[in-house]
Amino acid sequence: MAQEFWRWKEYNWRDPEESWNKAKMLTAGVDVGSVSTQAAVMADGQLCAFASMRTGSDSPDSARKAMDWALRETGLTLDRIRYVIGTGYGRVNVPFAHRTITEIACHARGANFMYGPNVRTVLDMGGQDCKAIRCDEKGKVSAFLMNDKCAAGTGRGMEVFADLLSVPLEQIGDLSYEVDQEPQPVSSTCVVFAKTEAVGLLRKGWPKNNVLAAYCSAMAHRVYTLLERLGVEGDFGITGGIAKNSGVVKRLEKELNLKALTPRYDPQIAGAVGAALFAHTLAQKEATA
Amino acid sequence: MIANYGYKDGSGEYYISMNTDKCDGCGDCVTACPAGVLEMIVNDYDEKVAAVTDAHRKKIKYSCAPCKPVQGRPVLPCIAACQPQVIQHSW
């Protein structure tokens, strides 16, 4: 089979100290996105296991699989988990969730956990949409702006380009800097039109790296306009899959003239982490009520 | 929370901004809107506030168009109905 360049690594992680064994309360969050699904398990408000995988055609099944995978090597079972919250685009499709919360609130809360309480502006660059969020020191949303009308400036667009140019997704960032001179950004932000434009550039004899650079800077500019509308305040953090793409992140930093923070964990799981933290708060409230 | 509902496309920016901190949850805007764009929801922080319905979020340019004639534009019914001045339109 031909190599699938768009395919990113699915993996799971667990705390080597096995903190779940001595935890008083276990909670979980499942973020069923349009492209990826993450499950995060928290022991008394600290991350102890997570899994990140692709969302299949069956959302309830993806949610279940991600949860099973996160728990697999911990020896825990789902009934040990006190409270589960579903979030993301497919949040209504998490069959074992006690409640759903929008991904906007969850990403703000997750970013607060990953980047610390000083983070005020969060940009969630997901698989199929992009959200700019402002939050307070507790991770409560104070303003948000969502752009979900089209897939421009999202992870799906990056996947399309990885496939078109036969470049593994993880290498796009580095390769996009191997250019003599920063090229003009592609003028279309629509993924389909941008792809058409990129094919044209390739036919003109542009090297791959230049096309990648042109697309990354177009994407950075697109999300910049979103942030500009909402207003940016430091500190600034990016969540979602694109946060791992230096080609977009560094160009965005340059445009904003502001450095993005370095996350404690994979920024892609921020939504699930936020959901698990909400679950922790709600379970505590329930216990004292 | 300033909740911005809407989108930006080739023709411009179309956002309805709701300052939910000011919203008292009365629901007057919902009945005032002739296009059924607004609804009352319980948000993630358990507050009852006005929001733009899912069905209209991606087409408010068209949903709101009847209330926005090119000439002699009156105050929008949603804005007129809202005592605490929660609602703002960007266009």
Short mmCIF file of C-alpha atoms in Angstrom, two decimals:
data_model
loop_
_atom_site.label_atom_id
_atom_site.label_comp_id
_atom_site.label_asym_id
_atom_site.label_seq_id
_atom_site.Cartn_x
_atom_site.Cartn_y
_atom_site.Cartn_z
CA MET A 1 0.00 0.00 0.00
CA ALA A 2 1.17 3.47 -0.75
CA GLN A 3 2.35 5.51 2.18
CA GLU A 4 -0.37 7.64 3.74
CA PHE A 5 1.39 10.92 4.34
CA TRP A 6 -1.53 12.55 6.12
CA ARG A 7 -1.66 9.84 8.76
CA TRP A 8 -0.48 11.10 12.13
CA LYS A 9 0.57 8.95 15.03
CA GLU A 10 -2.09 7.53 17.29
CA TYR A 11 -0.79 6.76 20.77
CA ASN A 12 -1.56 6.43 24.42
CA TRP A 13 0.27 7.53 27.55
CA ARG A 14 0.10 6.72 31.23
CA ASP A 15 1.74 8.17 34.28
CA PRO A 16 4.83 6.03 35.07
CA GLU A 17 4.19 6.57 38.78
CA GLU A 18 0.77 4.91 38.48
CA SER A 19 -0.88 7.74 40.39
CA TRP A 20 -4.34 6.26 39.77
CA ASN A 21 -3.73 3.60 42.44
CA LYS A 22 -3.77 6.02 45.33
CA ALA A 23 -6.29 8.45 43.87
CA LYS A 24 -9.42 9.28 45.82
CA MET A 25 -11.40 10.21 42.76
CA LEU A 26 -10.96 9.37 39.10
CA THR A 27 -12.62 11.45 36.41
CA ALA A 28 -12.39 11.42 32.63
CA GLY A 29 -13.00 13.59 29.61
CA VAL A 30 -13.60 12.44 26.06
CA ASP A 31 -13.15 14.89 23.21
CA VAL A 32 -14.74 13.50 20.06
CA GLY A 33 -13.57 15.85 17.35
CA SER A 34 -14.27 15.83 13.66
CA VAL A 35 -10.86 14.32 12.87
CA SER A 36 -9.39 13.05 16.14
CA THR A 37 -10.72 11.65 19.40
CA GLN A 38 -8.95 11.96 22.73
CA ALA A 39 -9.71 10.49 26.12
CA ALA A 40 -8.01 11.77 29.26
CA VAL A 41 -8.18 10.25 32.74
CA MET A 42 -7.43 12.35 35.80
CA ALA A 43 -6.62 11.26 39.33
CA ASP A 44 -7.66 13.98 41.80
CA GLY A 45 -7.19 16.66 39.15
CA GLN A 46 -3.82 15.44 37.83
CA LEU A 47 -3.42 13.78 34.46
CA CYS A 48 -2.69 10.07 34.78
CA ALA A 49 -3.50 8.55 31.37
CA PHE A 50 -4.66 9.57 27.91
CA ALA A 51 -5.11 8.26 24.40
CA SER A 52 -5.28 10.09 21.09
CA MET A 53 -6.64 8.51 17.93
CA ARG A 54 -8.54 9.17 14.73
CA THR A 55 -12.31 9.51 14.81
CA GLY A 56 -13.83 6.79 12.69
CA SER A 57 -17.15 6.88 10.89
CA ASP A 58 -18.86 5.72 14.07
CA SER A 59 -18.48 8.41 16.77
CA PRO A 60 -19.83 6.40 19.77
CA ASP A 61 -17.46 3.61 18.83
CA SER A 62 -14.50 6.02 18.57
CA ALA A 63 -15.31 7.44 22.00
CA ARG A 64 -15.42 3.96 23.50
CA LYS A 65 -12.19 2.88 21.77
CA ALA A 66 -10.28 5.97 22.91
CA MET A 67 -11.45 5.47 26.49
CA ASP A 68 -10.54 1.76 26.44
CA TRP A 69 -7.13 2.57 25.04
CA ALA A 70 -6.42 5.21 27.67
CA LEU A 71 -7.36 2.71 30.39
CA ARG A 72 -5.82 -0.41 28.87
CA GLU A 73 -2.45 -0.55 30.61
CA THR A 74 -3.64 1.02 33.85
CA GLY A 75 -5.70 -1.99 34.89
CA LEU A 76 -8.64 0.33 35.51
CA THR A 77 -12.16 -0.21 34.21
CA LEU A 78 -14.72 2.36 33.19
CA ASP A 79 -16.89 1.77 36.28
CA ARG A 80 -14.02 2.96 38.52
CA ILE A 81 -14.36 6.40 36.96
CA ARG A 82 -16.70 8.59 38.91
CA TYR A 83 -17.62 11.18 36.32
CA VAL A 84 -17.17 11.35 32.55
CA ILE A 85 -17.74 14.43 30.41
CA GLY A 86 -18.09 14.39 26.64
CA THR A 87 -16.94 17.34 24.57
CA GLY A 88 -16.09 18.27 21.00
CA TYR A 89 -18.04 18.20 17.79
CA GLY A 90 -19.37 14.72 18.51
CA ARG A 91 -20.00 15.24 22.23
CA VAL A 92 -23.57 13.98 22.08
CA ASN A 93 -22.17 10.69 20.80
CA VAL A 94 -20.32 9.66 23.95
CA PRO A 95 -22.60 6.93 25.30
CA PHE A 96 -21.01 6.68 28.76
CA ALA A 97 -20.78 10.42 29.48
CA HIS A 98 -22.67 11.89 32.44
CA ARG A 99 -22.82 15.31 30.86
CA THR A 100 -21.64 17.26 27.82
CA ILE A 101 -19.83 20.60 27.78
CA THR A 102 -18.87 22.59 24.70
CA GLU A 103 -15.29 22.32 23.48
CA ILE A 104 -14.81 26.07 23.90
CA ALA A 105 -15.12 25.88 27.68
CA CYS A 106 -13.08 22.66 27.77
CA HIS A 107 -10.19 24.01 25.70
CA ALA A 108 -9.96 27.10 27.89
CA ARG A 109 -9.89 24.94 31.02
CA GLY A 110 -7.43 22.50 29.45
CA ALA A 111 -5.14 25.31 28.32
CA ASN A 112 -5.22 26.72 31.83
CA PHE A 113 -3.97 23.33 33.07
CA MET A 114 -1.33 22.90 30.38
CA TYR A 115 0.03 26.42 30.13
CA GLY A 116 -0.57 27.61 33.68
CA PRO A 117 -2.94 30.26 35.05
CA ASN A 118 -1.30 33.12 33.15
CA VAL A 119 -2.69 32.09 29.80
CA ARG A 120 -5.28 34.64 28.62
CA THR A 121 -5.66 33.91 24.92
CA VAL A 122 -6.11 30.40 23.59
CA LEU A 123 -6.24 29.47 19.97
CA ASP A 124 -7.69 26.04 19.32
CA MET A 125 -6.70 24.84 15.89
CA GLY A 126 -8.69 21.70 15.43
CA GLY A 127 -9.32 19.27 12.64
CA GLN A 128 -12.25 21.04 11.11
CA ASP A 129 -12.62 24.37 12.80
CA CYS A 130 -10.65 27.02 14.55
CA LYS A 131 -11.56 28.94 17.70
CA ALA A 132 -10.09 31.95 19.38
CA ILE A 133 -10.80 32.06 23.11
CA ARG A 134 -10.05 34.57 25.86
CA CYS A 135 -10.10 33.30 29.43
CA ASP A 136 -9.43 34.36 33.02
CA GLU A 137 -6.93 32.94 35.55
CA LYS A 138 -9.29 30.07 36.38
CA GLY A 139 -9.71 29.03 32.77
CA LYS A 140 -13.23 30.45 32.52
CA VAL A 141 -14.07 31.75 29.06
CA SER A 142 -14.44 35.53 28.89
CA ALA A 143 -14.87 35.79 25.11
CA PHE A 144 -14.80 33.47 22.16
CA LEU A 145 -14.95 33.51 18.41
CA MET A 146 -15.44 30.44 16.33
CA ASN A 147 -14.82 29.94 12.67
CA ASP A 148 -16.44 26.75 11.60
CA LYS A 149 -17.98 27.69 8.32
CA CYS A 150 -15.17 26.19 6.32
CA ALA A 151 -12.07 24.09 6.86
CA ALA A 152 -9.55 26.82 6.02
CA GLY A 153 -6.89 27.15 8.70
CA THR A 154 -7.45 23.70 10.16
CA GLY A 155 -5.75 20.36 10.54
CA ARG A 156 -7.76 18.84 7.74
CA GLY A 157 -6.24 21.36 5.34
CA MET A 158 -2.77 20.34 6.50
CA GLU A 159 -3.61 16.68 5.88
CA VAL A 160 -4.69 17.52 2.34
CA PHE A 161 -1.37 19.27 1.71
CA ALA A 162 0.67 16.44 3.24
CA ASP A 163 -1.04 14.08 0.85
CA LEU A 164 -0.67 16.34 -2.18
CA LEU A 165 3.04 16.94 -1.65
CA SER A 166 3.91 13.48 -0.29
CA VAL A 167 5.37 14.94 2.89
CA PRO A 168 4.68 13.23 6.22
CA LEU A 169 2.51 15.51 8.35
CA GLU A 170 5.06 15.78 11.18
CA GLN A 171 7.77 17.07 8.83
CA ILE A 172 5.76 19.89 7.25
CA GLY A 173 6.85 22.46 9.84
CA ASP A 174 10.60 21.92 9.43
CA LEU A 175 10.49 21.54 5.66
CA SER A 176 8.52 24.74 5.22
CA TYR A 177 11.56 26.64 6.56
CA GLU A 178 13.99 25.13 4.11
CA VAL A 179 13.41 27.89 1.58
CA ASP A 180 15.78 30.55 0.26
CA GLN A 181 13.20 33.25 0.60
CA GLU A 182 9.76 33.27 2.21
CA PRO A 183 7.29 32.98 -0.71
CA GLN A 184 4.01 34.86 -1.08
CA PRO A 185 1.24 33.07 0.83
CA VAL A 186 -1.30 31.22 -1.33
CA SER A 187 -4.16 33.62 -1.91
CA SER A 188 -7.03 31.22 -1.30
CA THR A 189 -7.83 30.19 2.24
CA CYS A 190 -10.39 27.61 1.12
CA VAL A 191 -8.71 24.20 1.31
CA VAL A 192 -9.98 23.09 -2.08
CA PHE A 193 -8.97 26.28 -3.88
CA ALA A 194 -5.65 26.41 -2.03
CA LYS A 195 -4.95 22.89 -3.25
CA THR A 196 -5.78 23.93 -6.82
CA GLU A 197 -3.43 26.89 -6.45
CA ALA A 198 -0.69 24.65 -5.02
CA VAL A 199 -0.99 22.24 -7.94
CA GLY A 200 -0.57 25.23 -10.25
CA LEU A 201 2.56 26.35 -8.37
CA LEU A 202 4.05 22.86 -8.58
CA ARG A 203 3.45 22.83 -12.34
CA LYS A 204 5.22 26.18 -12.55
CA GLY A 205 8.23 24.43 -11.08
CA TRP A 206 8.04 25.58 -7.46
CA PRO A 207 9.88 23.23 -5.10
CA LYS A 208 7.72 21.43 -2.52
CA ASN A 209 9.18 23.36 0.38
CA ASN A 210 8.13 26.68 -1.10
CA VAL A 211 4.58 25.46 -1.62
CA LEU A 212 4.48 24.29 1.99
CA ALA A 213 5.81 27.63 3.18
CA ALA A 214 3.21 29.45 1.08
CA TYR A 215 0.41 27.37 2.59
CA CYS A 216 1.66 27.59 6.19
CA SER A 217 1.90 31.36 6.03
CA ALA A 218 -1.56 31.61 4.44
CA MET A 219 -2.93 29.54 7.32
CA ALA A 220 -1.07 31.60 9.92
CA HIS A 221 -2.46 34.79 8.44
CA ARG A 222 -5.98 33.41 8.37
CA VAL A 223 -5.99 32.54 12.06
CA TYR A 224 -4.26 35.82 12.80
CA THR A 225 -7.28 37.73 11.48
CA LEU A 226 -9.49 35.64 13.76
CA LEU A 227 -7.34 36.47 16.80
CA GLU A 228 -7.13 40.11 15.81
CA ARG A 229 -10.90 40.39 15.82
CA LEU A 230 -11.13 38.96 19.33
CA GLY A 231 -8.11 40.87 20.63
CA VAL A 232 -4.97 39.18 21.90
CA GLU A 233 -3.69 39.47 25.43
CA GLY A 234 -0.63 37.64 26.82
CA ASP A 235 0.10 34.93 27.66
CA PHE A 236 -0.84 33.14 24.52
CA GLY A 237 -1.20 29.38 24.00
CA ILE A 238 -2.24 27.18 21.10
CA THR A 239 -4.14 23.92 21.50
CA GLY A 240 -5.24 21.32 18.97
CA GLY A 241 -3.21 19.37 16.44
CA ILE A 242 -1.80 22.34 14.52
CA ALA A 243 -0.07 23.53 17.70
CA LYS A 244 2.51 20.84 16.86
CA ASN A 245 3.17 22.30 13.41
CA SER A 246 6.04 24.75 13.78
CA GLY A 247 5.52 25.97 10.22
CA VAL A 248 2.25 27.61 11.25
CA VAL A 249 3.07 28.36 14.89
CA LYS A 250 6.31 30.28 14.25
CA ARG A 251 4.78 32.28 11.40
CA LEU A 252 1.82 33.15 13.61
CA GLU A 253 4.16 34.18 16.44
CA LYS A 254 5.94 36.48 14.05
CA GLU A 255 2.70 38.07 12.90
CA LEU A 256 1.41 38.51 16.44
CA ASN A 257 4.83 39.53 17.71
CA LEU A 258 4.11 37.27 20.67
CA LYS A 259 5.61 33.93 21.66
CA ALA A 260 3.29 30.97 22.17
CA LEU A 261 3.77 29.07 25.43
CA THR A 262 5.20 25.55 25.56
CA PRO A 263 2.63 23.00 26.77
CA ARG A 264 3.23 20.46 29.56
CA TYR A 265 1.60 17.71 27.52
CA ASP A 266 0.53 17.10 23.93
CA PRO A 267 -1.54 20.21 23.07
CA GLN A 268 -3.92 18.05 21.07
CA ILE A 269 -5.44 16.58 24.25
CA ALA A 270 -6.31 19.96 25.82
CA GLY A 271 -10.03 19.53 25.15
CA ALA A 272 -10.20 16.12 26.83
CA VAL A 273 -8.10 17.37 29.76
CA GLY A 274 -10.45 20.34 30.20
CA ALA A 275 -13.45 18.01 30.15
CA ALA A 276 -11.83 15.77 32.78
CA LEU A 277 -11.18 18.82 34.97
CA PHE A 278 -14.81 19.90 34.65
CA ALA A 279 -15.74 16.33 35.59
CA HIS A 280 -13.55 16.61 38.69
CA THR A 281 -15.27 19.83 39.79
CA LEU A 282 -18.75 18.47 39.12
CA ALA A 283 -18.06 15.17 40.92
CA GLN A 284 -16.77 17.09 43.94
CA LYS A 285 -19.89 19.26 43.93
CA GLU A 286 -22.02 16.12 43.74
CA ALA A 287 -20.16 14.49 46.61
CA THR A 288 -20.64 17.45 48.95
CA ALA A 289 -24.26 18.09 47.97
CA MET B 1 -18.51 36.19 28.44
CA ILE B 2 -18.58 37.80 25.02
CA ALA B 3 -19.94 35.06 22.79
CA ASN B 4 -19.40 35.78 19.11
CA TYR B 5 -21.66 33.80 16.82
CA GLY B 6 -21.28 33.98 13.09
CA TYR B 7 -18.54 33.85 10.53
CA LYS B 8 -16.34 35.71 8.13
CA ASP B 9 -16.45 35.01 4.43
CA GLY B 10 -15.40 36.61 1.16
CA SER B 11 -18.15 39.24 1.43
CA GLY B 12 -17.51 40.42 4.97
CA GLU B 13 -17.75 39.69 8.67
CA TYR B 14 -21.06 38.65 10.15
CA TYR B 15 -21.06 38.28 13.90
CA ILE B 16 -23.72 38.63 16.56
CA SER B 17 -21.96 39.29 19.86
CA MET B 18 -23.70 38.48 23.11
CA ASN B 19 -22.40 39.91 26.36
CA THR B 20 -23.73 37.11 28.54
CA ASP B 21 -22.61 38.83 31.76
CA LYS B 22 -25.33 41.42 31.14
CA CYS B 23 -28.00 38.92 30.00
CA ASP B 24 -30.76 38.48 32.58
CA GLY B 25 -32.32 35.52 30.80
CA CYS B 26 -35.69 37.20 30.14
CA GLY B 27 -36.05 35.83 26.61
CA ASP B 28 -37.56 39.01 25.12
CA CYS B 29 -35.10 38.93 22.23
CA VAL B 30 -36.20 35.41 21.31
CA THR B 31 -39.82 36.49 20.83
CA ALA B 32 -38.79 39.74 19.15
CA CYS B 33 -36.74 38.09 16.39
CA PRO B 34 -38.96 37.49 13.36
CA ALA B 35 -36.53 34.93 11.88
CA GLY B 36 -36.15 32.71 14.95
CA VAL B 37 -32.40 33.28 15.05
CA LEU B 38 -32.17 33.47 18.84
CA GLU B 39 -32.86 31.00 21.61
CA MET B 40 -32.34 30.70 25.35
CA ILE B 41 -29.75 28.16 26.43
CA VAL B 42 -28.15 27.02 29.68
CA ASN B 43 -24.45 27.56 29.00
CA ASP B 44 -21.42 25.61 30.28
CA TYR B 45 -21.35 27.63 33.48
CA ASP B 46 -25.05 26.91 34.21
CA GLU B 47 -26.27 30.41 33.33
CA LYS B 48 -29.48 30.91 31.37
CA VAL B 49 -28.54 33.19 28.50
CA ALA B 50 -29.52 34.12 24.94
CA ALA B 51 -27.63 32.54 22.04
CA VAL B 52 -27.82 32.18 18.28
CA THR B 53 -29.33 28.83 17.30
CA ASP B 54 -27.10 26.22 15.72
CA ALA B 55 -29.22 26.23 12.59
CA HIS B 56 -28.61 29.96 11.96
CA ARG B 57 -24.96 30.34 13.02
CA LYS B 58 -23.60 29.76 9.56
CA LYS B 59 -26.13 31.86 7.64
CA ILE B 60 -26.93 34.91 9.76
CA LYS B 61 -26.05 37.19 6.87
CA TYR B 62 -29.19 35.89 5.19
CA SER B 63 -31.31 35.21 8.29
CA CYS B 64 -30.88 38.78 9.53
CA ALA B 65 -31.13 40.42 6.09
CA PRO B 66 -34.90 41.22 6.23
CA CYS B 67 -34.29 43.44 9.29
CA LYS B 68 -31.44 45.29 7.58
CA PRO B 69 -32.75 47.28 4.63
CA VAL B 70 -30.15 49.29 2.71
CA GLN B 71 -31.88 52.59 3.43
CA GLY B 72 -33.58 53.97 6.52
CA ARG B 73 -32.57 51.14 8.77
CA PRO B 74 -34.66 51.04 11.96
CA VAL B 75 -33.25 49.74 15.25
CA LEU B 76 -33.09 45.97 14.97
CA PRO B 77 -35.97 44.25 16.83
CA CYS B 78 -33.59 42.06 18.87
CA ILE B 79 -31.56 45.07 20.00
CA ALA B 80 -34.68 47.14 20.71
CA ALA B 81 -36.18 44.34 22.80
CA CYS B 82 -33.11 43.86 24.95
CA GLN B 83 -33.19 46.11 28.03
CA PRO B 84 -29.71 45.22 29.37
CA GLN B 85 -28.11 45.80 25.92
CA VAL B 86 -26.61 42.38 25.49
CA ILE B 87 -26.73 42.11 21.70
CA GLN B 88 -24.48 43.67 19.08
CA HIS B 89 -24.31 43.09 15.34
CA SER B 90 -21.02 43.55 13.53
CA TRP B 91 -22.53 44.54 10.19
#
